[in-house]
mmCIF file of C-alpha atoms in Angstrom:
data_model
loop_
_atom_site.group_PDB
_atom_site.id
_atom_site.type_symbol
_atom_site.label_atom_id
_atom_site.label_comp_id
_atom_site.label_asym_id
_atom_site.label_seq_id
_atom_site.Cartn_x
_atom_site.Cartn_y
_atom_site.Cartn_z
ATOM 1 C CA UNK F 732 256.523 -83.186 102.301
ATOM 2 C CA UNK F 733 255.239 -79.829 101.121
ATOM 3 C CA UNK F 734 252.517 -77.916 102.880
ATOM 4 C CA UNK F 735 250.498 -75.189 101.221
ATOM 5 C CA UNK F 736 248.259 -72.711 102.944
ATOM 6 C CA UNK F 737 244.855 -73.325 101.356
ATOM 7 C CA UNK F 738 243.794 -69.827 102.456
ATOM 8 C CA UNK F 739 246.246 -68.220 100.028
ATOM 9 C CA UNK F 740 244.777 -66.604 96.925
ATOM 10 C CA UNK F 741 245.331 -68.723 93.786
ATOM 11 C CA UNK F 742 247.744 -66.202 92.288
ATOM 12 C CA UNK F 743 250.048 -66.550 95.284
ATOM 13 C CA UNK F 744 250.018 -70.333 95.740
ATOM 14 C CA UNK F 745 252.677 -70.992 93.118
ATOM 15 C CA UNK F 746 255.019 -68.167 94.086
ATOM 16 C CA UNK F 747 258.322 -68.947 95.829
ATOM 17 C CA UNK F 748 257.971 -69.070 99.563
ATOM 18 C CA UNK F 749 260.409 -66.239 100.289
ATOM 19 C CA UNK F 750 258.536 -63.972 97.857
ATOM 20 C CA UNK F 751 255.344 -64.710 99.727
ATOM 21 C CA UNK F 752 256.966 -63.789 103.028
ATOM 22 C CA UNK F 753 258.297 -60.505 101.633
ATOM 23 C CA UNK F 754 254.952 -59.665 100.035
ATOM 24 C CA UNK F 755 252.968 -60.253 103.207
ATOM 25 C CA UNK F 756 255.537 -58.414 105.288
ATOM 26 C CA UNK F 757 255.372 -55.366 103.016
ATOM 27 C CA UNK F 758 251.575 -55.435 102.994
ATOM 28 C CA UNK F 759 251.392 -55.789 106.771
ATOM 29 C CA UNK F 760 253.764 -52.889 107.169
ATOM 30 C CA UNK F 761 251.709 -50.768 104.771
ATOM 31 C CA UNK F 762 248.537 -51.605 106.656
ATOM 32 C CA UNK F 763 250.112 -50.828 110.042
ATOM 33 C CA UNK F 764 251.387 -47.473 108.764
ATOM 34 C CA UNK F 765 247.928 -46.604 107.485
ATOM 35 C CA UNK F 766 246.315 -47.607 110.782
ATOM 36 C CA UNK F 767 248.765 -45.420 112.703
ATOM 37 C CA UNK F 768 248.163 -42.489 110.346
ATOM 38 C CA UNK F 769 244.386 -42.715 110.736
ATOM 39 C CA UNK F 770 244.577 -43.286 114.494
ATOM 40 C CA UNK F 771 246.701 -40.163 114.960
ATOM 41 C CA UNK F 772 244.266 -38.052 112.943
ATOM 42 C CA UNK F 773 241.295 -39.385 114.903
ATOM 43 C CA UNK F 774 243.125 -38.708 118.175
ATOM 44 C CA UNK F 775 243.754 -35.065 117.217
ATOM 45 C CA UNK F 776 240.189 -34.582 115.984
ATOM 46 C CA UNK F 777 238.694 -36.097 119.138
ATOM 47 C CA UNK F 778 240.824 -33.829 121.318
ATOM 48 C CA UNK F 779 239.562 -30.850 119.323
ATOM 49 C CA UNK F 780 235.998 -32.110 119.705
ATOM 50 C CA UNK F 781 236.370 -32.105 123.481
ATOM 51 C CA UNK F 782 237.781 -28.562 123.455
ATOM 52 C CA UNK F 783 235.116 -27.248 121.060
ATOM 53 C CA UNK F 784 232.350 -28.725 123.193
ATOM 54 C CA UNK F 785 233.844 -27.310 126.395
ATOM 55 C CA UNK F 786 234.408 -23.814 125.004
ATOM 56 C CA UNK F 787 230.961 -23.703 123.394
ATOM 57 C CA UNK F 788 229.372 -24.634 126.719
ATOM 58 C CA UNK F 789 231.323 -21.815 128.396
ATOM 59 C CA UNK F 790 230.184 -19.312 125.781
ATOM 60 C CA UNK F 791 226.580 -20.481 126.064
ATOM 61 C CA UNK F 792 226.554 -20.153 129.858
ATOM 62 C CA UNK F 793 227.875 -16.580 129.593
ATOM 63 C CA UNK F 794 226.159 -15.405 126.414
ATOM 64 C CA UNK F 795 224.526 -12.478 128.239
ATOM 65 C CA UNK F 796 227.990 -11.061 128.943
ATOM 66 C CA UNK F 797 228.646 -10.519 125.232
ATOM 67 C CA UNK F 798 226.504 -7.382 125.351
ATOM 68 C CA UNK F 799 229.080 -5.996 127.786
ATOM 69 C CA UNK F 800 231.791 -6.489 125.159
ATOM 70 C CA UNK F 801 233.671 -9.104 127.181
ATOM 71 C CA UNK F 802 237.006 -9.439 125.360
ATOM 72 C CA UNK F 803 237.786 -12.749 127.046
ATOM 73 C CA UNK F 804 234.637 -14.344 125.602
ATOM 74 C CA UNK F 805 235.415 -12.985 122.157
ATOM 75 C CA UNK F 806 238.851 -14.583 122.433
ATOM 76 C CA UNK F 807 237.284 -17.958 123.345
ATOM 77 C CA UNK F 808 234.929 -17.635 120.390
ATOM 78 C CA UNK F 809 237.879 -17.060 118.042
ATOM 79 C CA UNK F 810 239.634 -20.079 119.502
ATOM 80 C CA UNK F 811 236.625 -22.298 118.751
ATOM 81 C CA UNK F 812 236.596 -21.063 115.153
ATOM 82 C CA UNK F 813 240.297 -21.928 114.898
ATOM 83 C CA UNK F 814 239.722 -25.436 116.282
ATOM 84 C CA UNK F 815 236.885 -26.031 113.815
ATOM 85 C CA UNK F 816 239.085 -24.957 110.904
ATOM 86 C CA UNK F 817 241.890 -27.197 112.162
ATOM 87 C CA UNK F 818 239.612 -30.226 112.472
ATOM 88 C CA UNK F 819 238.067 -29.588 109.058
ATOM 89 C CA UNK F 820 241.520 -29.718 107.480
ATOM 90 C CA UNK F 821 242.308 -32.921 109.368
ATOM 91 C CA UNK F 822 239.089 -34.478 108.076
ATOM 92 C CA UNK F 823 240.204 -33.672 104.536
ATOM 93 C CA UNK F 824 243.403 -35.608 105.265
ATOM 94 C CA UNK F 825 241.387 -38.359 106.895
ATOM 95 C CA UNK F 826 239.152 -38.767 103.846
ATOM 96 C CA UNK F 827 242.180 -39.679 101.709
ATOM 97 C CA UNK F 828 243.435 -42.139 104.300
ATOM 98 C CA UNK F 829 239.964 -43.636 104.581
ATOM 99 C CA UNK F 830 239.851 -44.276 100.829
ATOM 100 C CA UNK F 831 243.121 -46.188 101.109
ATOM 101 C CA UNK F 832 241.805 -48.194 104.057
ATOM 102 C CA UNK F 833 238.634 -49.160 102.202
ATOM 103 C CA UNK F 834 240.525 -50.251 99.099
ATOM 104 C CA UNK F 835 243.390 -52.018 100.822
ATOM 105 C CA UNK F 836 241.673 -55.414 101.017
ATOM 106 C CA UNK F 837 241.893 -57.456 97.785
ATOM 107 C CA UNK F 838 244.211 -54.817 96.372
ATOM 108 C CA UNK F 839 247.428 -56.014 94.726
ATOM 109 C CA UNK F 840 246.894 -59.511 96.108
ATOM 110 C CA UNK F 841 246.714 -58.155 99.646
ATOM 111 C CA UNK F 842 244.107 -59.958 101.745
ATOM 112 C CA UNK F 843 243.475 -58.756 105.281
ATOM 113 C CA UNK F 844 243.484 -61.321 108.044
ATOM 114 C CA UNK F 845 240.786 -61.398 110.733
ATOM 115 C CA UNK F 846 242.687 -59.132 113.073
ATOM 116 C CA UNK F 847 243.289 -56.578 110.343
ATOM 117 C CA UNK F 848 239.664 -56.690 109.230
ATOM 118 C CA UNK F 849 238.618 -56.027 112.808
ATOM 119 C CA UNK F 850 240.961 -53.021 113.011
ATOM 120 C CA UNK F 851 239.672 -51.744 109.692
ATOM 121 C CA UNK F 852 236.020 -51.837 110.763
ATOM 122 C CA UNK F 853 236.897 -50.348 114.140
ATOM 123 C CA UNK F 854 238.652 -47.402 112.478
ATOM 124 C CA UNK F 855 235.779 -46.835 110.060
ATOM 125 C CA UNK F 856 233.376 -46.679 112.995
ATOM 126 C CA UNK F 857 235.672 -44.312 114.876
ATOM 127 C CA UNK F 858 235.861 -42.035 111.830
ATOM 128 C CA UNK F 859 232.080 -42.026 111.577
ATOM 129 C CA UNK F 860 231.655 -41.274 115.292
ATOM 130 C CA UNK F 861 234.272 -38.508 115.224
ATOM 131 C CA UNK F 862 232.630 -36.896 112.211
ATOM 132 C CA UNK F 863 229.213 -37.122 113.814
ATOM 133 C CA UNK F 864 230.463 -35.519 117.035
ATOM 134 C CA UNK F 865 232.329 -32.836 115.112
ATOM 135 C CA UNK F 866 229.295 -31.871 113.064
ATOM 136 C CA UNK F 867 227.096 -31.790 116.163
ATOM 137 C CA UNK F 868 229.629 -29.437 117.763
ATOM 138 C CA UNK F 869 229.683 -27.304 114.615
ATOM 139 C CA UNK F 870 225.909 -26.972 114.582
ATOM 140 C CA UNK F 871 225.775 -26.141 118.296
ATOM 141 C CA UNK F 872 228.409 -23.449 117.856
ATOM 142 C CA UNK F 873 226.809 -21.911 114.755
ATOM 143 C CA UNK F 874 223.405 -21.876 116.475
ATOM 144 C CA UNK F 875 224.976 -20.070 119.418
ATOM 145 C CA UNK F 876 226.751 -17.628 117.062
ATOM 146 C CA UNK F 877 223.460 -16.830 115.335
ATOM 147 C CA UNK F 878 221.851 -16.169 118.708
ATOM 148 C CA UNK F 879 224.731 -13.897 119.771
ATOM 149 C CA UNK F 880 224.444 -11.926 116.538
ATOM 150 C CA UNK F 881 220.697 -11.562 116.998
ATOM 151 C CA UNK F 882 221.239 -10.233 120.520
ATOM 152 C CA UNK F 883 223.977 -7.861 119.400
ATOM 153 C CA UNK F 884 221.897 -6.503 116.513
ATOM 154 C CA UNK F 885 219.029 -5.891 118.895
ATOM 155 C CA UNK F 886 221.349 -4.065 121.311
ATOM 156 C CA UNK F 887 222.724 -1.858 118.539
ATOM 157 C CA UNK F 888 219.239 -1.046 117.291
ATOM 158 C CA UNK F 889 218.214 -0.022 120.792
ATOM 159 C CA UNK F 890 221.342 2.132 121.040
ATOM 160 C CA UNK F 891 220.467 3.916 117.804
ATOM 161 C CA UNK F 892 216.878 4.484 118.925
ATOM 162 C CA UNK F 893 218.053 5.859 122.255
ATOM 163 C CA UNK F 894 220.501 8.227 120.570
ATOM 164 C CA UNK F 895 217.811 9.426 118.186
ATOM 165 C CA UNK F 896 215.397 10.058 121.048
ATOM 166 C CA UNK F 897 218.031 12.016 122.948
ATOM 167 C CA UNK F 898 218.749 14.159 119.901
ATOM 168 C CA UNK F 899 215.071 14.733 119.214
ATOM 169 C CA UNK F 900 214.490 15.823 122.794
ATOM 170 C CA UNK F 901 217.436 18.187 122.632
ATOM 171 C CA UNK F 902 216.128 19.786 119.467
ATOM 172 C CA UNK F 903 212.630 20.124 120.835
ATOM 173 C CA UNK F 904 214.094 22.466 123.434
ATOM 174 C CA UNK F 905 216.111 24.307 120.854
ATOM 175 C CA UNK F 906 214.459 26.962 118.698
ATOM 176 C CA UNK F 907 217.187 26.728 116.079
ATOM 177 C CA UNK F 908 216.656 23.390 114.371
ATOM 178 C CA UNK F 909 219.389 22.092 112.095
ATOM 179 C CA UNK F 910 218.570 20.832 108.608
ATOM 180 C CA UNK F 911 220.653 17.692 109.102
ATOM 181 C CA UNK F 912 218.785 14.382 109.023
ATOM 182 C CA UNK F 913 218.788 12.115 112.056
ATOM 183 C CA UNK F 914 221.533 9.795 110.797
ATOM 184 C CA UNK F 915 223.823 12.741 110.145
ATOM 185 C CA UNK F 916 223.124 14.041 113.624
ATOM 186 C CA UNK F 917 224.088 10.732 115.179
ATOM 187 C CA UNK F 918 227.373 10.575 113.331
ATOM 188 C CA UNK F 919 228.263 14.140 114.204
ATOM 189 C CA UNK F 920 227.054 14.324 117.752
ATOM 190 C CA UNK F 921 227.629 10.887 119.293
ATOM 191 C CA UNK F 922 230.685 10.675 121.505
ATOM 192 C CA UNK F 923 233.702 9.456 119.462
ATOM 193 C CA UNK F 924 234.412 6.658 121.953
ATOM 194 C CA UNK F 925 230.857 5.362 121.709
ATOM 195 C CA UNK F 926 230.934 5.684 117.945
ATOM 196 C CA UNK F 927 234.147 3.634 117.818
ATOM 197 C CA UNK F 928 232.541 0.918 119.940
ATOM 198 C CA UNK F 929 229.441 0.976 117.753
ATOM 199 C CA UNK F 930 231.556 0.379 114.632
ATOM 200 C CA UNK F 931 233.481 -2.382 116.414
ATOM 201 C CA UNK F 932 230.233 -4.184 117.261
ATOM 202 C CA UNK F 933 229.007 -3.858 113.675
ATOM 203 C CA UNK F 934 232.258 -5.374 112.419
ATOM 204 C CA UNK F 935 231.900 -8.177 114.938
ATOM 205 C CA UNK F 936 228.459 -9.018 113.541
ATOM 206 C CA UNK F 937 229.816 -9.157 109.983
ATOM 207 C CA UNK F 938 232.804 -11.267 111.027
ATOM 208 C CA UNK F 939 230.584 -13.711 112.916
ATOM 209 C CA UNK F 940 228.200 -14.035 109.960
ATOM 210 C CA UNK F 941 231.145 -14.887 107.684
ATOM 211 C CA UNK F 942 232.383 -17.499 110.156
ATOM 212 C CA UNK F 943 228.923 -19.072 110.360
ATOM 213 C CA UNK F 944 228.758 -19.283 106.577
ATOM 214 C CA UNK F 945 232.226 -20.871 106.371
ATOM 215 C CA UNK F 946 231.413 -23.469 109.038
ATOM 216 C CA UNK F 947 228.112 -24.405 107.403
ATOM 217 C CA UNK F 948 229.841 -24.728 104.029
ATOM 218 C CA UNK F 949 232.431 -26.976 105.681
ATOM 219 C CA UNK F 950 229.702 -29.248 107.037
ATOM 220 C CA UNK F 951 228.229 -29.676 103.552
ATOM 221 C CA UNK F 952 231.640 -30.209 101.952
ATOM 222 C CA UNK F 953 232.696 -32.876 104.448
ATOM 223 C CA UNK F 954 229.449 -34.757 103.947
ATOM 224 C CA UNK F 955 229.951 -34.731 100.195
ATOM 225 C CA UNK F 956 233.556 -35.916 100.493
ATOM 226 C CA UNK F 957 232.816 -38.764 102.897
ATOM 227 C CA UNK F 958 229.733 -39.821 100.960
ATOM 228 C CA UNK F 959 231.766 -40.151 97.751
ATOM 229 C CA UNK F 960 234.486 -41.937 99.709
ATOM 230 C CA UNK F 961 232.159 -44.608 101.090
ATOM 231 C CA UNK F 962 228.369 -44.151 101.143
ATOM 232 C CA UNK F 963 227.836 -46.824 103.765
ATOM 233 C CA UNK F 964 229.989 -45.027 106.332
ATOM 234 C CA UNK F 965 228.816 -41.493 105.566
ATOM 235 C CA UNK F 966 226.601 -39.139 107.495
ATOM 236 C CA UNK F 967 223.864 -37.562 105.408
#
């Protein structure tokens, strides 16, 4: 007596039994490989999320020390930027894997069983949660970076004003006034070490502004990619 699995798609019912076994085995293997690939990417991204959140909290708690040119804090800030870039690249990889996961059911006569469907939905939710956490971390870090730049600009402006006042006071007591304008006086007369530090801080502001712009562009780009991939699992 012959038994047929009524759950089989019509196209597969009449195929030889050993072909069916090979087909399902290959499909199961392909699905398992995809699950492992996505799980590994999510694991790496989630680890980065934890580190980004921790480092950002450290920077926020010590933001007043940036005015003292704390090199250790600047190093932590650079590390956060590196982690964000790393995770962004992993999300680009993840978007391709997600497309495969979404399309894998009913593709090439491959029908997911209940267990596989559960894994699929679980992974899609994990991707969504990881992306949401990542973008929250990005926004928190960029907001902090903007605040640090605002503080640093204010400090530099105060430094310039102080230097100008000192020069003006010196010249008030000097009968021989130079024809140089105030900016020229600052460049010529400020101590070379202080001038070097002033330039370093200006460069730091520019570098931070570029990093903020890159991170914000990455947020927009990831949203666009994941929305095109699957609107129902995307963050707007």
